[in-house]
CSV table of C-alpha atoms and ligand atoms in Angstrom, one decimal:
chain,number,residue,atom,x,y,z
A,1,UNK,CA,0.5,-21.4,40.8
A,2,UNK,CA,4.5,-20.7,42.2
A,3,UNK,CA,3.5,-17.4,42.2
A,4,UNK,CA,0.6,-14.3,44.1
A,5,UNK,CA,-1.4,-13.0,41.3
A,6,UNK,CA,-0.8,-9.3,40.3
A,7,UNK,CA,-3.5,-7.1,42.0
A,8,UNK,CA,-5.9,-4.8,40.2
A,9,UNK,CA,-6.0,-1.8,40.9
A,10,UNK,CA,-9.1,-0.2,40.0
A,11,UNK,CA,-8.9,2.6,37.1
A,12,UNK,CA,-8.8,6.1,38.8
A,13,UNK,CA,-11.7,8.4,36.9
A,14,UNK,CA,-11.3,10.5,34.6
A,15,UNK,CA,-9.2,8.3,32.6
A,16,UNK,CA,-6.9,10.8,30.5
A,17,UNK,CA,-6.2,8.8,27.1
A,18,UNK,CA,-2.5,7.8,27.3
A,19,UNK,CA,-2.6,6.5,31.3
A,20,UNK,CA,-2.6,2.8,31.8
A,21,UNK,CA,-6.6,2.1,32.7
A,22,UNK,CA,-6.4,-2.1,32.8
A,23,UNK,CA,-2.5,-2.1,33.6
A,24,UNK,CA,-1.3,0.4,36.2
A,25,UNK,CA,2.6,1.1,34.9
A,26,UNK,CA,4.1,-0.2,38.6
A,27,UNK,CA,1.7,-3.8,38.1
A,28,UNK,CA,3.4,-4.1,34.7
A,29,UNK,CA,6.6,-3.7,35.9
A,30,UNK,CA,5.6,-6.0,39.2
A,31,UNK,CA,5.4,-9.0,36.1
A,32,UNK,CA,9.0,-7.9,34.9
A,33,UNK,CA,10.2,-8.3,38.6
A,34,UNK,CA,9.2,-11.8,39.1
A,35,UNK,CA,11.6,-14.4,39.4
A,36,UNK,CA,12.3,-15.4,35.8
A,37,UNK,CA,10.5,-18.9,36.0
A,38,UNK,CA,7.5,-18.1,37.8
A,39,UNK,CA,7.0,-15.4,34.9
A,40,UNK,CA,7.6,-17.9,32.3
A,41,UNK,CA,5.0,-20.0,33.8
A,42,UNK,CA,2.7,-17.7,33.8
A,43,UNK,CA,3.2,-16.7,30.1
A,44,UNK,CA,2.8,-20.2,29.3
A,45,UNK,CA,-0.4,-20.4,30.9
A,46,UNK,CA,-1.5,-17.5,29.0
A,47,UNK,CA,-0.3,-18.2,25.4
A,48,UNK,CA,-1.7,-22.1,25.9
A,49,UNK,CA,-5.3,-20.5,27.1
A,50,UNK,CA,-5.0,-18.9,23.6
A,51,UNK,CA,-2.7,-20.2,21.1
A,52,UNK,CA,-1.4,-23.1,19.5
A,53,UNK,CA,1.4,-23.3,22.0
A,54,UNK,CA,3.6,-25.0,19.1
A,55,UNK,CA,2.3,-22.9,16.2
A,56,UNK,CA,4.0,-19.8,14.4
A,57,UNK,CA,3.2,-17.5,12.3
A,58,UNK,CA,5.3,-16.3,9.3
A,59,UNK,CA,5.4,-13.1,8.2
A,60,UNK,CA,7.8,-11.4,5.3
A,61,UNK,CA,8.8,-7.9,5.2
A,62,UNK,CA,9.5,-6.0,2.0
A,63,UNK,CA,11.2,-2.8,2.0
A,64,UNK,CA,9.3,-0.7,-0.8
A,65,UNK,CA,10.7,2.5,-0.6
A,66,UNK,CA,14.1,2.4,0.9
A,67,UNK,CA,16.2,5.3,3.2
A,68,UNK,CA,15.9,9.1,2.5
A,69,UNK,CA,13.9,9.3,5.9
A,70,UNK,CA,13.1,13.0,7.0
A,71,UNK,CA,13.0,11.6,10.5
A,72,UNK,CA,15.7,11.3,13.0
A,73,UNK,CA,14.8,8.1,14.7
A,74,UNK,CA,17.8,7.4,16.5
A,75,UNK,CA,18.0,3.6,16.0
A,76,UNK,CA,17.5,3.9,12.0
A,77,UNK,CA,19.7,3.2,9.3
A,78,UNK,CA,17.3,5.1,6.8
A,79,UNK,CA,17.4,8.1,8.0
A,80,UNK,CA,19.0,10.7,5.5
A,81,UNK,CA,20.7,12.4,8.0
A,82,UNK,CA,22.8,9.6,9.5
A,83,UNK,CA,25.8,8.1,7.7
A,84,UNK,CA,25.1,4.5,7.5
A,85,UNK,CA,25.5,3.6,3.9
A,86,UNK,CA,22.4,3.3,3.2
A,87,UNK,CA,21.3,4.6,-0.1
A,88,UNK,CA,17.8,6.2,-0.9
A,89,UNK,CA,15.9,4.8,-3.6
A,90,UNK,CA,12.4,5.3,-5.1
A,91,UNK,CA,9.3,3.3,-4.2
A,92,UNK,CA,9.6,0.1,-6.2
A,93,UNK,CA,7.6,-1.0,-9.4
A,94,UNK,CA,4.6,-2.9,-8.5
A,95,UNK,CA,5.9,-6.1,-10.6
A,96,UNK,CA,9.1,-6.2,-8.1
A,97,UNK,CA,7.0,-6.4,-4.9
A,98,UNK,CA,4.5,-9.2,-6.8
A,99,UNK,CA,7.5,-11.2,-7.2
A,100,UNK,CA,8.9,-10.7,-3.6
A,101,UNK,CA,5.4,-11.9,-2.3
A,102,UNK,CA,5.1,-14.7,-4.4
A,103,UNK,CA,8.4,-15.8,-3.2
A,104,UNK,CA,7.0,-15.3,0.3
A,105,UNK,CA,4.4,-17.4,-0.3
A,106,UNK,CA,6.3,-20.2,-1.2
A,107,UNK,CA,8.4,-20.2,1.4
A,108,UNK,CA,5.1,-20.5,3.7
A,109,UNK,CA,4.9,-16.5,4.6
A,110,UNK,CA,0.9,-16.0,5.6
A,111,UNK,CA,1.8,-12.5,5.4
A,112,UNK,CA,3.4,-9.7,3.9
A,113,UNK,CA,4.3,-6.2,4.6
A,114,UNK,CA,5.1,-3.6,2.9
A,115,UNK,CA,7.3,-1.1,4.4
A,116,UNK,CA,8.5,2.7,3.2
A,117,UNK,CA,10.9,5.2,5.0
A,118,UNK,CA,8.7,8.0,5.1
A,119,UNK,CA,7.6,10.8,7.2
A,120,UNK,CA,3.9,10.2,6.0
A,121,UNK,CA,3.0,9.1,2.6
A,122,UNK,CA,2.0,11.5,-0.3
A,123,UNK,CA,-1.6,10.8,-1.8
A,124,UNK,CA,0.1,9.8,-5.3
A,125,UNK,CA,2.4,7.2,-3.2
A,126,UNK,CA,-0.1,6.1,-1.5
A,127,UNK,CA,-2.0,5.5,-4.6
A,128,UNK,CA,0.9,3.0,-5.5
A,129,UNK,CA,0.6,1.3,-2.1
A,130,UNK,CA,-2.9,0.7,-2.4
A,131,UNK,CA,-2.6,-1.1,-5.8
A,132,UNK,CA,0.3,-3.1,-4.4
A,133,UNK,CA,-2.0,-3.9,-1.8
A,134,UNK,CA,-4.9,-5.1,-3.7
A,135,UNK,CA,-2.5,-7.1,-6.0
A,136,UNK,CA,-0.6,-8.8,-3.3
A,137,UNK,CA,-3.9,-9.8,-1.2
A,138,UNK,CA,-4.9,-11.0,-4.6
A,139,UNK,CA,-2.1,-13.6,-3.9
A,140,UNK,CA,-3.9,-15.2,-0.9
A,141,UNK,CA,-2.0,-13.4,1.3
A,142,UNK,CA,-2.4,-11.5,4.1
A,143,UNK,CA,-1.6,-7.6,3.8
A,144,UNK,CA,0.3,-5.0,6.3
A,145,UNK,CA,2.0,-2.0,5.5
A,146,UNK,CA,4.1,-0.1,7.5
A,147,UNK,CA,4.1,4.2,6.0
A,148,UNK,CA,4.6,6.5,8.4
A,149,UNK,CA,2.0,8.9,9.8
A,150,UNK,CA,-0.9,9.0,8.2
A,151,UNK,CA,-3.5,11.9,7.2
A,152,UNK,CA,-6.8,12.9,6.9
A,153,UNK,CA,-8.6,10.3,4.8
A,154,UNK,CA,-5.2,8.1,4.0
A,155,UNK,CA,-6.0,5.2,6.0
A,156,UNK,CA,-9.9,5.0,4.7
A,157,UNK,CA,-7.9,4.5,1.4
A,158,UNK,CA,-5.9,2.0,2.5
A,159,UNK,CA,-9.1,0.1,4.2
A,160,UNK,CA,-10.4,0.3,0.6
A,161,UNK,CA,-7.6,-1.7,-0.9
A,162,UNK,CA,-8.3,-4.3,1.5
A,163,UNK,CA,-5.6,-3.3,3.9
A,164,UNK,CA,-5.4,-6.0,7.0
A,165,UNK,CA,-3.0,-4.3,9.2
A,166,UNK,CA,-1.0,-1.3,9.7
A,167,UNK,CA,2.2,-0.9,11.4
A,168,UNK,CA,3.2,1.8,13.2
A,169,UNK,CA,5.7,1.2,16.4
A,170,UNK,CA,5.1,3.1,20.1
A,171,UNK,CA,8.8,2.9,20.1
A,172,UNK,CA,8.7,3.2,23.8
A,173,UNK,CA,7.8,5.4,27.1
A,174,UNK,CA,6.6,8.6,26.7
A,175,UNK,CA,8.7,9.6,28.7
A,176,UNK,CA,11.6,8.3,26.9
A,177,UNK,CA,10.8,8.9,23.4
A,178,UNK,CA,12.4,12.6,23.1
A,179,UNK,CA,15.6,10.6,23.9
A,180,UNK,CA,14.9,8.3,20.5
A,181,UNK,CA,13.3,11.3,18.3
A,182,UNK,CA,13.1,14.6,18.1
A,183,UNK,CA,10.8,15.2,14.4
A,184,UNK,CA,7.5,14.0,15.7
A,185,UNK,CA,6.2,13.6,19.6
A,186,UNK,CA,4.2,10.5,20.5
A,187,UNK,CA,1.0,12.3,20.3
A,188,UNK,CA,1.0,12.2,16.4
A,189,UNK,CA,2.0,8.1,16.5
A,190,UNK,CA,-1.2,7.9,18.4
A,191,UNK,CA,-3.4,10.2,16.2
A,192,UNK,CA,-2.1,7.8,13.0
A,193,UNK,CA,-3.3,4.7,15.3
A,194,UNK,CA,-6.5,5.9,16.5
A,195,UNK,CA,-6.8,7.2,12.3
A,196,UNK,CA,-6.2,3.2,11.4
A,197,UNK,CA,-8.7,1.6,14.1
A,198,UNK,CA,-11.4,4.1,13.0
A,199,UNK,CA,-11.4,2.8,9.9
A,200,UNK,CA,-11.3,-0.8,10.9
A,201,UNK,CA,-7.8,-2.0,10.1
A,202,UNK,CA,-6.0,-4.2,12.4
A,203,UNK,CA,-3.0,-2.9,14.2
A,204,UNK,CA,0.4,-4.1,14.6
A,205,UNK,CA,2.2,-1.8,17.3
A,206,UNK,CA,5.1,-2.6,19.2
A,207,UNK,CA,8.7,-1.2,20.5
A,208,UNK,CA,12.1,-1.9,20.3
A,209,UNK,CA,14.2,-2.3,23.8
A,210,UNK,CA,17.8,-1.7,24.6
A,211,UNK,CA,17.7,1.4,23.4
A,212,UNK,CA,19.2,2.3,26.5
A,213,UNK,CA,15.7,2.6,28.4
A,214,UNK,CA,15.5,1.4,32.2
A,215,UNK,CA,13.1,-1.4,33.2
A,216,UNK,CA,10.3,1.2,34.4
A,217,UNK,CA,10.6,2.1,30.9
A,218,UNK,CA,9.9,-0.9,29.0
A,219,UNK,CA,7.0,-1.4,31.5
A,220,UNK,CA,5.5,1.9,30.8
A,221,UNK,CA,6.0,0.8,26.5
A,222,UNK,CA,3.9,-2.2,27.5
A,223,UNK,CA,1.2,-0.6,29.4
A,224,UNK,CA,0.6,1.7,26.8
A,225,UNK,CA,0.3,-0.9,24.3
A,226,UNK,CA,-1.6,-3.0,26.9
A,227,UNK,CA,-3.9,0.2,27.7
A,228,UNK,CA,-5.1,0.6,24.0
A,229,UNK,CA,-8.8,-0.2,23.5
A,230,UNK,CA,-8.5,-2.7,22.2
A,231,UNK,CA,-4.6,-3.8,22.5
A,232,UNK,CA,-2.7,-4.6,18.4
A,233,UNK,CA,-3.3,-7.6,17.3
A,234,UNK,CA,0.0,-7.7,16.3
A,235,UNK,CA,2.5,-6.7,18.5
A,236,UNK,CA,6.3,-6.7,17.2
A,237,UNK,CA,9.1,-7.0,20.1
A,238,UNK,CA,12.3,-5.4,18.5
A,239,UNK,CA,15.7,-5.6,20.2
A,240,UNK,CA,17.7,-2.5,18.5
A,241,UNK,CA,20.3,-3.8,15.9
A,242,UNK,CA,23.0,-1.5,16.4
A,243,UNK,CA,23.6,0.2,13.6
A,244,UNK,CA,27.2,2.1,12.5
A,245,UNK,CA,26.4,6.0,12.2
A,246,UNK,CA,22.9,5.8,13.9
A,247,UNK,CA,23.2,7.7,17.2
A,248,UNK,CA,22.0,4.9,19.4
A,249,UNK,CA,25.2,2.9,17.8
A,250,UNK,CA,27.3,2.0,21.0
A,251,UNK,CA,24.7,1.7,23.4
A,252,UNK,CA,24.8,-0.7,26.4
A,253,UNK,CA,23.0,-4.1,24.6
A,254,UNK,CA,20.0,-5.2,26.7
A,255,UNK,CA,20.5,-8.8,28.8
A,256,UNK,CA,18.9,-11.2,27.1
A,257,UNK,CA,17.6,-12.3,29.3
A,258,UNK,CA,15.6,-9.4,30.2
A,259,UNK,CA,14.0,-9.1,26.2
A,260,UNK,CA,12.7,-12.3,27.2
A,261,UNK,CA,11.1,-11.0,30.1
A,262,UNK,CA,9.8,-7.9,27.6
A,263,UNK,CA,8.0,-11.1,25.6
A,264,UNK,CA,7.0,-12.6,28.3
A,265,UNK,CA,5.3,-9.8,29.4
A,266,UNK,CA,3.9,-8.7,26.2
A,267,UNK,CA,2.3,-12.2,26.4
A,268,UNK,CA,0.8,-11.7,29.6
A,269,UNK,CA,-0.8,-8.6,29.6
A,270,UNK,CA,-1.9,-8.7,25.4
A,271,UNK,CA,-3.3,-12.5,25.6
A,272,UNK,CA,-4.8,-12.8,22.2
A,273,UNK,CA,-2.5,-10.4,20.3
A,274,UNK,CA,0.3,-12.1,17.9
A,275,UNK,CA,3.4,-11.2,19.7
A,276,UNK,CA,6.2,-11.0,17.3
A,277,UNK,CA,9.8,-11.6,17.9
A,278,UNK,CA,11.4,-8.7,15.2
A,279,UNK,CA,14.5,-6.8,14.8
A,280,UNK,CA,17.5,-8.2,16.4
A,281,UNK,CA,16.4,-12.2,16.2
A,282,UNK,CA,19.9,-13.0,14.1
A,283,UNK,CA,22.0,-11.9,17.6
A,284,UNK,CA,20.0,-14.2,20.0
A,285,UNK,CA,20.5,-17.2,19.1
A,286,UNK,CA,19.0,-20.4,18.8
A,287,UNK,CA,18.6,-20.6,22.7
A,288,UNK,CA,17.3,-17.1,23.7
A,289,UNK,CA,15.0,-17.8,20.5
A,290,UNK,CA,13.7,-20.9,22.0
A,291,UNK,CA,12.8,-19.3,25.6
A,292,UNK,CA,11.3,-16.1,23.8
A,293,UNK,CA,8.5,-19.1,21.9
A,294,UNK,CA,8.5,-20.5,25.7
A,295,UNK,CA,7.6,-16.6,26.6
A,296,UNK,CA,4.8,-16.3,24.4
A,297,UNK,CA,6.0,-15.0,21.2
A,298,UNK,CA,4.3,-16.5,18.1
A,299,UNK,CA,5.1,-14.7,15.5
A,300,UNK,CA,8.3,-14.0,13.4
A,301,UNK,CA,9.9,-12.0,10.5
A,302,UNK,CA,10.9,-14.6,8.1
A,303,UNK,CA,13.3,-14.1,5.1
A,304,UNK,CA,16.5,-12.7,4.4
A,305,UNK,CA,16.6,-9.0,5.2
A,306,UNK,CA,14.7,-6.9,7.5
A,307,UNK,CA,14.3,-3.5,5.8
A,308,UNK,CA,17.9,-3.0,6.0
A,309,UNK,CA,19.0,-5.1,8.5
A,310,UNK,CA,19.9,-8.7,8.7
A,311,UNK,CA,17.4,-11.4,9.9
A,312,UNK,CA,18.6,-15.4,10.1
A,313,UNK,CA,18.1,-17.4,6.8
A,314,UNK,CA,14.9,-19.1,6.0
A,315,UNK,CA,16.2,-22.4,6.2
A,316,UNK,CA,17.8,-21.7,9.6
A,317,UNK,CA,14.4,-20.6,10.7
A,318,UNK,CA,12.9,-24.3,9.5
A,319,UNK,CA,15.6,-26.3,11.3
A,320,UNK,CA,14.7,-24.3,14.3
A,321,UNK,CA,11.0,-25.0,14.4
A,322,UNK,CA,11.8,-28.1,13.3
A,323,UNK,CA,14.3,-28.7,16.6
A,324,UNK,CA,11.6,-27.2,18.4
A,325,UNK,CA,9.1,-29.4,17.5
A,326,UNK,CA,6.9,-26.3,16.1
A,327,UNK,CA,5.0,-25.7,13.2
A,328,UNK,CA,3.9,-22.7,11.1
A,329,UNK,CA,0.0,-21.2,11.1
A,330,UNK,CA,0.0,-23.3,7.2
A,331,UNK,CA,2.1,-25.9,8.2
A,332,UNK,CA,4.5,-24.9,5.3
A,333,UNK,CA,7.4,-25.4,7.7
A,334,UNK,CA,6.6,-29.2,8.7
A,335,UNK,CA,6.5,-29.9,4.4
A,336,UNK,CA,9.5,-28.0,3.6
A,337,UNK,CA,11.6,-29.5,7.0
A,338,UNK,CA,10.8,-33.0,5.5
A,339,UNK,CA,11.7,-32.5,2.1
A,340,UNK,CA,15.0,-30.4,3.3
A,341,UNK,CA,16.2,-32.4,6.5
A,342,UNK,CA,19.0,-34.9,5.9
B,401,SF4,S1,12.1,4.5,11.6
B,401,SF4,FE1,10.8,5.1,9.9
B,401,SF4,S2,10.3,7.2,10.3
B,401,SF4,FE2,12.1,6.7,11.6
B,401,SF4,S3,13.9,7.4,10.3
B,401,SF4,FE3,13.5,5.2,10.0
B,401,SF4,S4,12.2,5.1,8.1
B,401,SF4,FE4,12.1,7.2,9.0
């Protein structure tokens, strides 16, 4: 080892529900200060105790119910009150999303989410959802869906489908998040998590950095999401994708090399939790991409569009992996690299 092991401290008691008991904020932030190898190597060390270091997973996301957002998340391009030219439309018809997951499947997704800009779901949307969901896990493939907050007996629904994951994103600090949104406070994105663990579905939870947020800050988003008993199984690493007429449009990008760091760290401190390279993948780069698998991440969004955004074509994805030497959970990406590479 090039480097001292971080130090536990021991959890002070009482433990109030949202302070770091495993992961004391300033040791998180102690991995984001190494010197940038040493923490690779240790993330390596990590993902290889755990993981297929060369492996992938795919997943496909599916916007269902597109902009007229109630919310003010500063970063989005669906909310209705942000001029971003993107239009609202209604939840789509349950043969639509069939199709869009078949066609995920065949391009080797091993899952597929489902995502709707709303505050929180009415029952007779959800009741939509949860046939889509039992359709598409009829498919073979996994099931996530990302719906806002959620309600008093919403997510038992969902479990009932045969929901396998629900999304629903930390964002970042506490102490940052009135700077991001002002409609809902971080206490009620906890109460929708704590709702979808009590009922047994998995959870993918993550953040999105360079949001303007300081290093302290994307420390204190990882011990949070470190601190949860247990940590997501899925944790999604978004760098913001600027978007014209959002409010965060403008801000100071994030080094790249420092959302490699954010992975690296997510790695460390969540070993067995699918850490997922999201939003803002199309900017990096084939290089950044390749130190952010190096990092730990193992996991990507895979397809043409993320809900609104842009994410780098499915075939440039295979020549990646391919480049890479990597392969996806079903080994759909070694088949289709070998019928596809000249
Ligand atoms: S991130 Fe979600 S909740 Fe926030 S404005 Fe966009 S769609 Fe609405």
């Amino acid at each position: 080892m090039s480097s001292q092991p971080i130090t536990f401290q021991a959890p002070a008691a009482p433990v109030a529900p949202i302070v770091p008991t495993k992961w004391p904020v300033e040791d998180v932030l102690a991995l984001f200060n190494l010197p940038f190898n040493d923490l690779l190597y240790r993330a390596q060390l990590v993902h290889r105790e755990n993981f297929d270091a060369n492996e992938v997973e795919l997943a496909t996301l599916l916007s269902i119910k597109t902009g007229g957002c109630p919310e003010d998340c500063g970063y989005c391009p669906q909310a209705a009150r942000y001029d971003t030219g993107v239009t609202a439309q209604k939840i789509l018809p349950l043969d639509e999303v069939l199709a869009a997951a078949r066609e995920a499947k065949s391009h080797g997704a091993t899952r597929f989410c489902m995502g709707a800009a709303w505050r929180e779901p009415k029952d007779r949307d959800l009741e939509k959802v949860e046939e889509m969901v039992r359709e598409v896990k009829a498919l073979g493939l996994e099931t996530c869906a990302t719906l806002g907050m959620l309600g008093e007996g919403q997510a038992e629904k969902l479990k009932d489908a045969g929901l396998d994951y629900y999304n629903h994103n930390l964002d970042t600090a506490p102490e940052f998040y009135s700077n991001i949104i002002s409609t809902r406070d971080y206490q009620n994105r906890l109460d929708t998590l704590e709702r979808v663990r009590g009922v047994g579905i998995k959870v993918c939870c993550g953040g999105i950095v360079g949001m303007g947020e300081s290093r302290l800050q994307r420390a204190g988003l990882m011990a949070q999401l470190c601190n949860m008993d247990p940590y997501p199984e899925s944790v999604p690493v978004n760098n913001l994708v600027q978007v014209e007429g959002t409010p965060l449009h403008g801000t100071e990008p994030i080094d790249p090399l420092e959302f490699v760091r954010t992975v690296a760290v997510a790695r460390i401190t969540m070993p067995k939790a699918r850490v997922r390279l999201s939003a803002g993948r199309r900017e990096m780069g084939e290089a950044i991409q390749a130190l952010c698998f190096l990092a730990g991440a193992n996991s990507i969004f895979y397809g043409d569009k993320l809900l609104t955004t842009g994410n780098p074509e499915a075939d440039a994805d295979q020549v990646l992996l391919k480049k890479l030497g990597m392969h996806s959970r079903n080994n759909a990406i070694d088949a289709r690299c070998e019928v596809t590479s000249s």
